[in-house]
Coordinates of C-alpha atoms in Angstrom, one line a residue:
M1 CA -34.6 -6.1 6.3
T2 CA -30.9 -6.3 6.8
K3 CA -29.0 -8.0 4.0
Y4 CA -25.5 -8.8 2.8
V5 CA -24.7 -7.1 -0.5
C6 CA -21.8 -7.7 -2.9
K7 CA -21.2 -4.6 -5.0
K8 CA -18.9 -6.6 -7.3
C9 CA -21.4 -9.2 -8.6
G10 CA -24.7 -8.1 -7.2
F11 CA -25.1 -11.0 -4.8
K12 CA -27.6 -10.3 -2.0
T13 CA -28.9 -12.4 0.9
E14 CA -30.3 -12.0 4.4
T15 CA -28.0 -11.8 7.3
D16 CA -29.3 -14.9 9.1
K17 CA -26.0 -16.8 8.5
W18 CA -22.4 -16.0 9.0
L19 CA -20.6 -14.7 5.8
W20 CA -17.4 -12.8 5.6
K21 CA -17.0 -12.8 1.9
C22 CA -19.3 -13.2 -1.1
P23 CA -20.0 -16.9 -1.8
A24 CA -20.7 -16.1 -5.4
C25 CA -17.5 -14.2 -6.5
G26 CA -15.3 -14.1 -3.4
G27 CA -15.6 -10.3 -3.2
V28 CA -16.1 -8.2 -0.1
L29 CA -19.6 -7.8 1.4
E30 CA -21.4 -4.8 2.8
I31 CA -24.4 -4.6 5.2
E32 CA -27.5 -3.0 3.8
G33 CA -30.4 -1.9 6.0
K34 CA -30.9 -0.9 9.6
V35 CA -28.5 -2.5 12.1
E36 CA -29.1 -2.9 15.8
S37 CA -26.7 -1.6 18.4
P38 CA -24.2 -4.2 19.7
K39 CA -25.5 -6.4 22.5
I40 CA -22.0 -7.3 23.6
T41 CA -20.3 -4.2 24.9
L42 CA -17.4 -3.3 27.1
G43 CA -18.1 0.5 26.9
E44 CA -16.5 1.2 23.5
G45 CA -16.9 4.4 21.7
N46 CA -17.7 8.0 22.9
T47 CA -13.9 8.6 23.2
P48 CA -12.8 12.2 23.9
L49 CA -12.1 14.8 21.1
V50 CA -9.6 17.2 22.5
N51 CA -7.2 20.0 21.7
L52 CA -3.7 19.2 22.8
F53 CA -1.2 21.9 24.0
G54 CA 1.0 23.1 21.3
F55 CA -1.1 22.2 18.2
G56 CA -3.5 25.1 18.0
G57 CA -7.2 25.5 18.6
D58 CA -8.3 24.2 15.2
V59 CA -6.6 20.8 15.6
Y60 CA -8.5 18.1 17.5
F61 CA -7.3 14.7 18.5
K62 CA -9.8 11.8 18.7
L63 CA -8.5 9.6 21.5
E64 CA -9.4 6.2 20.2
Y65 CA -6.6 4.6 22.3
L66 CA -8.9 5.1 25.3
N67 CA -11.3 2.4 24.1
P68 CA -11.6 -0.6 26.5
T69 CA -8.8 -2.7 25.0
G70 CA -6.7 0.3 24.0
S71 CA -7.6 0.6 20.3
F72 CA -10.3 1.7 17.9
K73 CA -10.8 -2.0 16.9
D74 CA -13.3 -2.3 19.8
R75 CA -16.0 -0.6 17.8
G76 CA -15.8 -3.3 15.2
S77 CA -15.4 -6.2 17.6
A78 CA -18.5 -5.2 19.6
M79 CA -20.6 -5.4 16.4
A80 CA -19.0 -8.5 14.9
L81 CA -19.0 -10.6 18.2
S82 CA -22.6 -9.5 18.9
Q83 CA -23.6 -10.9 15.5
A84 CA -21.7 -14.1 16.1
Q85 CA -23.4 -14.7 19.4
K86 CA -26.8 -13.9 17.9
L87 CA -26.1 -16.7 15.3
G88 CA -25.1 -19.2 18.0
I89 CA -21.4 -19.3 17.0
G90 CA -19.3 -20.8 19.7
C91 CA -15.8 -20.7 18.2
I92 CA -14.1 -17.9 16.1
V93 CA -10.7 -17.4 14.6
E94 CA -9.0 -14.1 13.8
D95 CA -5.7 -13.0 12.3
S96 CA -3.9 -9.9 13.7
S97 CA -0.6 -8.2 14.4
G98 CA -1.9 -7.4 17.8
N99 CA -4.7 -4.8 18.4
A100 CA -7.5 -6.6 16.6
G101 CA -6.4 -9.8 18.3
I102 CA -6.6 -8.3 21.7
S103 CA -10.0 -6.7 20.9
V104 CA -11.5 -9.8 19.5
A105 CA -10.2 -11.9 22.4
A106 CA -11.8 -9.5 24.9
Y107 CA -15.1 -9.3 23.2
A108 CA -15.2 -13.1 22.5
A109 CA -14.6 -13.6 26.3
A110 CA -17.5 -11.2 27.0
A111 CA -19.7 -13.1 24.6
G112 CA -18.7 -16.6 25.9
I113 CA -17.2 -17.6 22.6
W114 CA -13.9 -19.5 22.2
A115 CA -11.3 -17.5 20.3
T116 CA -8.1 -18.4 18.4
V117 CA -5.8 -15.6 17.2
V118 CA -3.2 -16.2 14.5
V119 CA -0.3 -13.7 14.9
P120 CA 2.8 -13.1 12.9
K121 CA 6.2 -13.9 14.5
G122 CA 6.9 -10.2 14.9
C123 CA 3.8 -9.6 17.1
A124 CA 4.8 -7.2 20.0
P125 CA 5.3 -9.3 23.2
G126 CA 3.0 -7.0 25.2
K127 CA 0.2 -7.5 22.7
R128 CA 0.7 -11.3 22.5
H129 CA 0.6 -11.6 26.3
L130 CA -2.6 -9.7 26.5
I131 CA -4.3 -11.9 23.9
E132 CA -3.3 -15.0 25.9
A133 CA -4.3 -13.4 29.2
L134 CA -7.8 -12.8 27.8
G135 CA -8.2 -16.5 27.2
A136 CA -7.6 -16.8 23.5
E137 CA -5.4 -19.4 22.0
I138 CA -2.4 -18.1 20.0
V139 CA -1.2 -19.7 16.7
E140 CA 2.0 -18.3 15.2
A141 CA 2.6 -17.7 11.5
E142 CA 5.6 -16.5 9.5
D143 CA 4.3 -13.0 8.7
R144 CA 1.2 -10.9 8.5
E145 CA 0.0 -12.3 5.2
A146 CA 0.6 -15.9 6.3
A147 CA -1.4 -15.3 9.5
G148 CA -4.4 -14.4 7.4
N149 CA -4.0 -17.5 5.2
R150 CA -3.7 -19.7 8.3
A151 CA -6.7 -18.2 10.0
R152 CA -8.9 -18.8 6.9
E153 CA -7.7 -22.4 6.7
M154 CA -8.8 -22.9 10.3
E155 CA -12.3 -22.0 9.4
T156 CA -12.7 -25.4 7.8
Q157 CA -12.0 -26.9 11.2
G158 CA -15.3 -25.6 12.6
C159 CA -14.5 -22.1 13.7
A160 CA -16.1 -19.0 12.2
Y161 CA -13.6 -16.6 10.6
I162 CA -14.0 -13.1 12.1
G163 CA -11.4 -11.6 9.7
H164 CA -11.7 -7.9 10.6
Q165 CA -10.2 -6.9 7.2
W166 CA -13.1 -8.7 5.5
N167 CA -15.9 -8.8 8.0
P168 CA -18.8 -6.4 7.0
W169 CA -20.1 -6.3 10.6
F170 CA -16.7 -5.1 11.8
I171 CA -16.8 -2.3 9.2
K172 CA -20.3 -1.4 10.2
G173 CA -19.2 -1.0 13.8
M174 CA -16.6 1.6 12.8
E175 CA -19.2 4.0 11.4
T176 CA -20.1 5.4 14.9
I177 CA -16.9 7.4 15.0
A178 CA -18.1 9.8 12.4
S179 CA -21.3 10.7 14.2
E180 CA -19.4 11.1 17.4
I181 CA -16.9 13.6 15.8
N182 CA -19.8 15.6 14.3
E183 CA -21.6 15.8 17.7
Q184 CA -18.5 16.6 19.7
L185 CA -17.3 19.3 17.2
G186 CA -20.8 20.7 16.5
K187 CA -20.3 20.1 12.8
A188 CA -18.3 18.0 10.4
P189 CA -14.5 18.9 10.3
D190 CA -12.8 20.0 7.1
A191 CA -10.3 17.2 7.2
V192 CA -9.7 13.9 9.1
I193 CA -6.3 12.2 9.2
T194 CA -6.0 8.6 10.2
P195 CA -3.5 5.8 10.1
V196 CA -4.4 3.1 7.6
S197 CA -3.5 -0.5 7.1
S198 CA -6.5 -2.8 6.3
G199 CA -8.7 0.3 6.0
T200 CA -11.5 -0.6 8.5
L201 CA -11.3 2.8 10.2
L202 CA -11.0 4.8 7.0
L203 CA -14.1 3.1 5.6
G204 CA -16.0 3.6 8.9
L205 CA -15.2 7.3 8.7
Y206 CA -16.2 7.4 5.0
N207 CA -19.5 5.5 5.4
G208 CA -20.4 7.4 8.6
F209 CA -19.7 10.9 7.2
R210 CA -21.6 10.2 4.0
K211 CA -24.7 9.9 6.2
S212 CA -24.2 13.5 7.4
K213 CA -24.4 16.8 5.5
K214 CA -20.6 17.1 4.8
L215 CA -17.9 14.6 3.9
P216 CA -14.5 15.9 5.2
R217 CA -11.3 15.4 3.2
L218 CA -10.0 12.1 4.4
Y219 CA -6.2 11.6 4.6
A220 CA -4.9 8.0 4.9
V221 CA -1.4 7.7 6.5
Q222 CA 0.5 4.6 5.7
A223 CA 3.9 3.3 6.8
S224 CA 6.9 3.2 4.5
G225 CA 7.2 -0.2 2.9
Y226 CA 3.5 -1.0 3.5
S227 CA 1.6 1.5 1.3
P228 CA -0.8 -0.3 -1.1
L229 CA -3.4 2.5 -0.9
Y230 CA -0.8 5.2 -1.6
D231 CA 0.6 3.1 -4.4
A232 CA -2.8 2.7 -6.0
I233 CA -3.5 6.5 -6.0
N234 CA 0.0 8.1 -6.4
G235 CA 2.2 5.3 -7.8
K236 CA 4.7 3.0 -6.2
H237 CA 6.5 4.5 -3.1
E238 CA 10.1 3.4 -2.6
G239 CA 11.3 3.5 0.9
K240 CA 12.8 1.4 3.7
P241 CA 10.1 -0.7 5.4
S242 CA 9.0 0.7 8.8
K243 CA 9.9 -1.3 11.9
L244 CA 8.0 1.0 14.3
A245 CA 4.6 0.9 12.8
D246 CA 3.9 -2.8 13.5
A247 CA 0.1 -2.2 13.3
L248 CA 0.2 -0.9 9.8
Q249 CA 2.0 -3.8 8.0
V250 CA -0.8 -4.9 5.6
L251 CA 0.3 -5.3 2.0
N252 CA -2.9 -6.7 0.4
P253 CA -6.0 -5.2 2.0
P254 CA -9.2 -6.9 0.6
R255 CA -11.1 -3.6 0.5
L256 CA -8.5 -1.6 -1.4
E257 CA -10.9 -0.4 -4.1
Q258 CA -13.3 0.9 -1.5
M259 CA -10.5 2.6 0.3
K260 CA -9.4 4.3 -2.9
E261 CA -13.0 5.5 -3.5
A262 CA -13.1 6.9 0.1
I263 CA -10.0 9.0 -0.5
L264 CA -10.8 10.2 -4.0
K265 CA -14.5 11.1 -3.4
S266 CA -13.6 13.0 -0.2
G267 CA -11.0 15.0 -2.0
G268 CA -8.3 13.7 0.3
D269 CA -5.1 11.8 -0.3
A270 CA -2.9 9.0 0.9
L271 CA 0.5 9.7 2.5
V272 CA 3.5 7.7 3.5
V273 CA 5.7 8.3 6.6
N274 CA 9.0 6.8 7.6
D275 CA 10.2 5.7 11.1
E276 CA 12.1 9.0 11.6
E277 CA 8.9 10.9 11.1
I278 CA 7.0 8.5 13.3
L279 CA 9.5 8.8 16.1
S280 CA 9.5 12.6 16.0
A281 CA 5.7 12.6 16.1
L282 CA 5.6 10.1 18.9
A283 CA 7.9 12.3 21.0
K284 CA 5.6 15.4 20.4
L285 CA 2.5 13.4 21.4
L286 CA 4.1 12.1 24.6
K287 CA 5.2 15.7 25.5
A288 CA 1.5 16.7 25.0
G289 CA 0.4 14.0 27.5
T290 CA -0.8 11.2 25.2
I291 CA 0.5 7.7 25.6
V292 CA 0.0 6.2 22.1
E293 CA 1.7 3.5 20.1
P294 CA 4.0 4.3 17.1
S295 CA 1.4 3.4 14.5
S296 CA -0.9 6.1 16.1
A297 CA 1.8 8.7 15.8
S298 CA 1.9 8.2 12.1
A299 CA -1.3 10.3 11.9
L300 CA 0.5 13.3 13.4
A301 CA 3.5 12.7 11.1
G302 CA 1.0 12.8 8.2
Y303 CA -0.5 16.0 9.4
M304 CA 2.9 17.6 9.6
Q305 CA 3.5 16.6 5.9
L306 CA 0.2 18.2 4.9
L307 CA 0.8 21.3 6.9
N308 CA 4.3 21.8 5.4
A309 CA 2.9 21.2 1.9
G310 CA 0.1 23.8 2.4
K311 CA -2.7 21.3 2.1
I312 CA -4.1 22.3 5.4
K313 CA -5.3 25.9 5.4
S314 CA -5.4 28.3 8.3
G315 CA -8.6 28.1 10.2
E316 CA -9.6 24.7 8.9
K317 CA -11.0 22.3 11.5
V318 CA -8.8 19.1 11.5
V319 CA -9.3 15.9 13.4
I320 CA -6.3 13.5 13.9
I321 CA -7.2 10.0 15.0
L322 CA -5.0 8.4 17.7
T323 CA -5.8 4.8 17.2
G324 CA -3.8 2.6 19.8
S325 CA -2.4 2.8 23.3
G326 CA 1.3 3.0 24.0
L327 CA 0.8 1.1 27.3
K328 CA 1.2 -2.1 25.2
Y329 CA 4.7 -1.0 24.4
P330 CA 6.8 -0.8 27.6
E331 CA 9.9 -0.5 25.5
M332 CA 8.7 2.7 23.9
V333 CA 9.9 5.0 26.6
S334 CA 13.5 3.9 26.3
L335 CA 13.2 4.3 22.5
I336 CA 12.2 8.0 22.9
S337 CA 14.7 8.8 25.6
S338 CA 17.7 7.2 23.9

């Protein structure tokens, strides 16, 4: 039988009601037991794993930006919205800087569920317009943290809080990426490098790979000025806050301890990249034929750091996750060409 479990206080209950945090201690919840495949689907997952010209035969890129709404978030949205529909929920609220909001809006539309998305003022216009076009209502908050607070307040007005940073169903949906990588590569890679903000993808990779024979080294790449995971592992990073990596601007991820465990138990590390490194990586990726957003390019910037530091050895199989589409950033081309 499938249950909600809180590792912090031991709370456990069946999943026949909507919970996004532990009602006993306020901690994060996990899903224990067998989970059905999502009933609400737009064709997410099974994204290509490819070599790109100029990076060598042992470096593979997982093209998560080719998911239906242009980001990896669709894996989590499919699972979370399927569960919401199963429980008869008719109204949900989400907080997001863009990609999760677009994804939740799309899957809510597919599920016939009314959606409200609370966005920070700095939300990219292209992303904001897509959320509205998908039929979701937009509420604006001062910044990313305020958006989360506002969304949770709205739950008391009758809407279920999806909260992708908290939602255990969302995390569960992310696990499919690990089995896909193993199947496409023929074995587990030696290292996986991914952008990290709230940590949903990192935890999906960690939980998914733990079910296989080998856990790769996991490397979390964070943006300068928004590096709580790096700070927890390596000490406070001082640097100018990134303006380009708008999808990575989370300062207080609720699953920080789990994220730290994923890095340390895999033998990986957390890295910080700045806008100059992101812009350089973005240019390289565009010249290789991939149209990704700046936050995605942070993964390649992290890989370059690891390579230069000798932490990636010759012959090791490395997977770099490209998380979000650059088509949501029409201004990006002028940024690169200027």
